[in-house]
Structures are given as C-alpha cells and as structure tokens.
C-alpha cells in the first residue's frame, strides 16, 4: 500500500500531546507499516524510527500493540484490509 489518507483533525486529536520528534517517529513507523503491510519487527523498530529509542518506545507503547510477530496497528490493519479488498474487486472488474 503506497498511499493512505491522513485525516488531520483526527490525527491532531490523537497526537496533539506528542513532541515534534515523536510525531516524526510515529510517521516513520506508520509509513513503514503501510508500505510493508505487516507487523513492525521488534528488532527493527528503532532503526525504522531513525535511531530514537526513547521516542520509539513511547510511540509504540501508546499507538501500537506488541504481538509475538512484532508491533501492529489496528486502525492501519483495517485500512490495509479495505485497500486490498478494493484492489481485488478492481482486478476482478478489469478481467470481465
């Protein structure tokens, strides 16, 4: 998935308390999540966030859920699922 909508009002409501660095970390983590469409590996999270361990830990613990497979984001998972379902419908329509 190379595109996702970012509703500015919702984002501001949910993240208004974050520092500028934490906003950057959150954006980097979300971008990686959407592009790769899979959990963020525990061993790569700080690297994905460009080497900011304290801010990465804070953002992950607040906005992501830790699983055995890595960190997941429920809202992003729902959007990825919807995107893939729509893409499949579009492919099926194009075949007819």
Coordinates of N, CA and C in Angstrom, one line a residue:
X1 N 0.9 -1.2 0.0 CA 0.0 0.0 0.0 C 0.9 1.2 0.0
X2 N 0.8 2.0 -1.0 CA 1.7 3.2 -1.2 C 1.0 4.5 -0.9
X3 N -0.2 4.5 -0.4 CA -1.0 5.7 -0.1 C -1.9 5.4 1.0
X4 N -2.1 6.4 1.9 CA -3.1 6.3 2.9 C -3.6 7.7 3.2
X5 N -4.9 7.8 3.6 CA -5.5 9.1 3.9 C -5.1 9.4 5.3
X6 N -4.8 10.7 5.6 CA -4.4 11.1 6.9 C -5.4 12.3 7.2
X7 N -6.4 12.0 8.1 CA -7.4 12.9 8.5 C -6.8 13.8 9.5
X8 N -6.5 15.1 9.2 CA -5.7 16.0 10.0 C -6.4 16.2 11.4
X9 N -7.7 16.4 11.4 CA -8.3 16.6 12.6 C -8.2 15.5 13.6
X10 N -8.5 14.3 13.1 CA -8.3 13.0 13.9 C -6.9 12.9 14.4
X11 N -5.9 13.1 13.4 CA -4.5 12.9 13.8 C -4.2 13.9 14.9
X12 N -4.6 15.2 14.8 CA -4.3 16.2 15.8 C -4.9 15.9 17.1
X13 N -6.1 15.4 17.1 CA -6.8 15.0 18.3 C -6.1 13.9 19.1
X14 N -5.6 12.9 18.3 CA -5.0 11.7 18.9 C -3.5 11.9 19.3
X15 N -2.8 12.9 18.6 CA -1.4 13.0 18.8 C -0.9 14.4 19.2
X16 N -1.9 15.3 19.6 CA -1.5 16.7 19.9 C -0.5 16.8 21.1
X17 N -0.4 15.8 21.9 CA 0.4 15.8 23.1 C 1.9 15.3 22.7
X18 N 2.1 14.9 21.5 CA 3.4 14.4 21.1 C 4.4 15.5 20.9
X19 N 5.7 15.3 21.1 CA 6.7 16.2 20.8 C 6.9 16.2 19.3
X20 N 7.6 17.1 18.7 CA 7.9 17.1 17.3 C 8.7 15.8 16.9
X21 N 9.6 15.4 17.7 CA 10.4 14.2 17.4 C 9.5 13.0 17.4
X22 N 8.6 12.9 18.4 CA 7.6 11.8 18.5 C 6.7 11.8 17.3
X23 N 6.3 12.9 16.8 CA 5.5 13.0 15.6 C 6.2 12.4 14.4
X24 N 7.5 12.7 14.3 CA 8.3 12.1 13.2 C 8.5 10.6 13.4
X25 N 8.7 10.2 14.6 CA 8.8 8.7 14.8 C 7.5 8.0 14.4
X26 N 6.4 8.6 14.9 CA 5.1 8.0 14.6 C 4.9 7.9 13.1
X27 N 5.2 9.0 12.4 CA 5.0 9.0 10.9 C 5.9 8.0 10.2
X28 N 7.2 7.9 10.7 CA 8.1 6.9 10.1 C 7.6 5.5 10.3
X29 N 7.1 5.2 11.5 CA 6.6 3.9 11.8 C 5.3 3.5 11.0
X30 N 4.4 4.5 10.9 CA 3.2 4.3 10.2 C 3.5 4.1 8.7
X31 N 4.4 4.9 8.1 CA 4.7 4.8 6.7 C 5.3 3.4 6.4
X32 N 6.2 2.9 7.3 CA 6.8 1.6 7.1 C 5.7 0.5 7.2
X33 N 4.8 0.7 8.1 CA 3.7 -0.3 8.3 C 2.8 -0.4 7.1
X34 N 2.4 0.8 6.6 CA 1.6 0.8 5.4 C 2.3 0.2 4.2
X35 N 3.5 0.6 3.9 CA 4.3 0.1 2.8 C 4.5 -1.4 2.8
X36 N 4.8 -1.9 4.0 CA 5.1 -3.4 4.1 C 3.9 -4.2 4.5
X37 N 2.9 -3.6 5.0 CA 1.6 -4.3 5.3 C 1.9 -5.5 6.2
X38 N 2.7 -5.4 7.2 CA 3.0 -6.4 8.2 C 3.5 -5.8 9.5
X39 N 3.5 -6.6 10.6 CA 3.9 -6.0 11.8 C 5.4 -5.5 11.8
X40 N 5.6 -4.5 12.6 CA 7.0 -3.9 12.7 C 7.8 -4.8 13.5
X41 N 8.9 -5.4 12.9 CA 9.7 -6.3 13.7 C 10.3 -5.6 15.0
X42 N 10.3 -6.3 16.1 CA 10.8 -5.7 17.3 C 12.2 -5.3 17.2
X43 N 13.0 -6.0 16.5 CA 14.4 -5.7 16.3 C 14.7 -4.6 15.4
X44 N 13.7 -4.2 14.6 CA 13.9 -3.1 13.6 C 13.2 -1.8 13.9
X45 N 12.4 -1.8 15.0 CA 11.6 -0.6 15.2 C 12.4 0.7 15.4
X46 N 13.5 0.6 16.2 CA 14.3 1.8 16.4 C 15.0 2.2 15.2
X47 N 15.4 1.3 14.4 CA 16.1 1.6 13.1 C 15.1 2.3 12.1
X48 N 13.9 1.8 12.1 CA 12.8 2.4 11.2 C 12.6 3.8 11.7
X49 N 12.7 4.0 13.0 CA 12.4 5.4 13.5 C 13.7 6.2 13.6
X50 N 14.7 5.8 12.8 CA 16.0 6.5 12.6 C 16.8 6.7 13.9
X51 N 16.8 5.7 14.8 CA 17.6 5.7 15.9 C 17.2 6.6 17.1
X52 N 16.0 6.6 17.4 CA 15.4 7.4 18.5 C 14.8 6.4 19.5
X53 N 15.6 5.7 20.3 CA 15.0 4.6 21.1 C 13.9 5.0 22.1
X54 N 14.1 6.1 22.8 CA 13.2 6.5 23.9 C 11.8 6.9 23.2
X55 N 11.9 7.7 22.2 CA 10.7 8.2 21.5 C 10.0 7.0 20.8
X56 N 10.8 6.1 20.2 CA 10.2 4.9 19.6 C 9.4 4.1 20.6
X57 N 10.0 3.8 21.7 CA 9.3 3.0 22.7 C 8.1 3.7 23.2
X58 N 8.1 5.0 23.4 CA 6.9 5.8 23.8 C 5.8 5.7 22.8
X59 N 6.1 5.9 21.5 CA 5.1 5.9 20.4 C 4.6 4.5 20.3
X60 N 5.4 3.5 20.2 CA 5.0 2.1 20.1 C 4.0 1.7 21.2
X61 N 4.4 2.0 22.4 CA 3.6 1.6 23.6 C 2.2 2.3 23.6
X62 N 2.2 3.5 23.0 CA 0.9 4.2 23.0 C 0.0 3.9 21.8
X63 N 0.6 3.7 20.6 CA -0.2 3.6 19.4 C -0.2 2.2 18.8
X64 N 0.7 1.4 19.2 CA 0.8 0.0 18.6 C 0.6 -1.0 19.7
X65 N 0.3 -2.2 19.2 CA 0.1 -3.4 20.1 C 1.3 -4.4 19.9
X66 N 1.9 -4.8 20.9 CA 3.0 -5.8 20.8 C 2.4 -7.2 20.7
X67 N 2.9 -7.9 19.7 CA 2.5 -9.3 19.4 C 3.7 -10.1 19.3
X68 N 3.6 -11.4 19.3 CA 4.8 -12.3 19.0 C 5.5 -12.0 17.7
X69 N 4.7 -11.5 16.7 CA 5.2 -11.3 15.4 C 5.8 -9.9 15.2
X70 N 5.6 -9.0 16.2 CA 6.0 -7.6 16.1 C 4.9 -6.7 16.5
X71 N 5.1 -5.4 16.2 CA 4.1 -4.4 16.6 C 3.1 -4.2 15.5
X72 N 1.8 -4.2 15.9 CA 0.7 -4.0 15.0 C -0.1 -2.7 15.3
X73 N -0.8 -2.2 14.3 CA -1.6 -1.0 14.5 C -3.0 -1.4 14.0
X74 N -4.0 -1.5 14.8 CA -5.3 -2.0 14.5 C -6.0 -1.1 13.4
X75 N -5.9 0.2 13.5 CA -6.6 1.0 12.5 C -5.9 0.9 11.2
X76 N -4.6 0.8 11.2 CA -3.9 0.7 9.9 C -4.2 -0.7 9.3
X77 N -4.3 -1.7 10.1 CA -4.7 -3.0 9.6 C -6.0 -3.0 8.9
X78 N -7.0 -2.3 9.5 CA -8.3 -2.2 8.9 C -8.2 -1.5 7.6
X79 N -7.5 -0.4 7.5 CA -7.3 0.3 6.2 C -6.6 -0.5 5.1
X80 N -5.6 -1.3 5.5 CA -4.9 -2.1 4.6 C -5.9 -3.2 4.1
X81 N -6.7 -3.8 5.0 CA -7.6 -4.8 4.6 C -8.6 -4.2 3.6
X82 N -9.2 -3.0 3.9 CA -10.1 -2.4 3.0 C -9.5 -2.1 1.6
X83 N -8.2 -1.6 1.6 CA -7.5 -1.3 0.4 C -7.3 -2.5 -0.5
X84 N -6.9 -3.6 0.2 CA -6.7 -4.8 -0.6 C -8.0 -5.4 -1.1
X85 N -9.0 -5.3 -0.4 CA -10.3 -5.8 -0.8 C -10.8 -5.0 -2.1
X86 N -10.6 -3.7 -2.0 CA -11.0 -2.8 -3.1 C -10.1 -3.1 -4.3
X87 N -8.8 -3.3 -4.1 CA -7.9 -3.6 -5.2 C -8.3 -5.0 -5.9
X88 N -8.7 -5.9 -5.1 CA -9.1 -7.2 -5.6 C -10.4 -7.1 -6.4
X89 N -11.4 -6.3 -5.9 CA -12.6 -6.0 -6.7 C -12.3 -5.3 -8.0
X90 N -11.4 -4.4 -8.0 CA -11.0 -3.7 -9.2 C -10.3 -4.6 -10.2
X91 N -9.5 -5.5 -9.7 CA -8.9 -6.5 -10.6 C -9.9 -7.4 -11.2
X92 N -10.9 -7.9 -10.4 CA -11.9 -8.7 -10.9 C -12.8 -8.0 -11.9
X93 N -13.1 -6.8 -11.7 CA -13.9 -6.0 -12.7 C -13.1 -5.8 -14.0
X94 N -11.8 -5.7 -13.9 CA -11.0 -5.5 -15.1 C -10.9 -6.7 -15.9
X95 N -11.1 -7.9 -15.4 CA -10.9 -9.1 -16.1 C -12.2 -9.4 -16.9
X96 N -13.3 -8.9 -16.4 CA -14.6 -9.2 -17.1 C -14.7 -8.6 -18.5

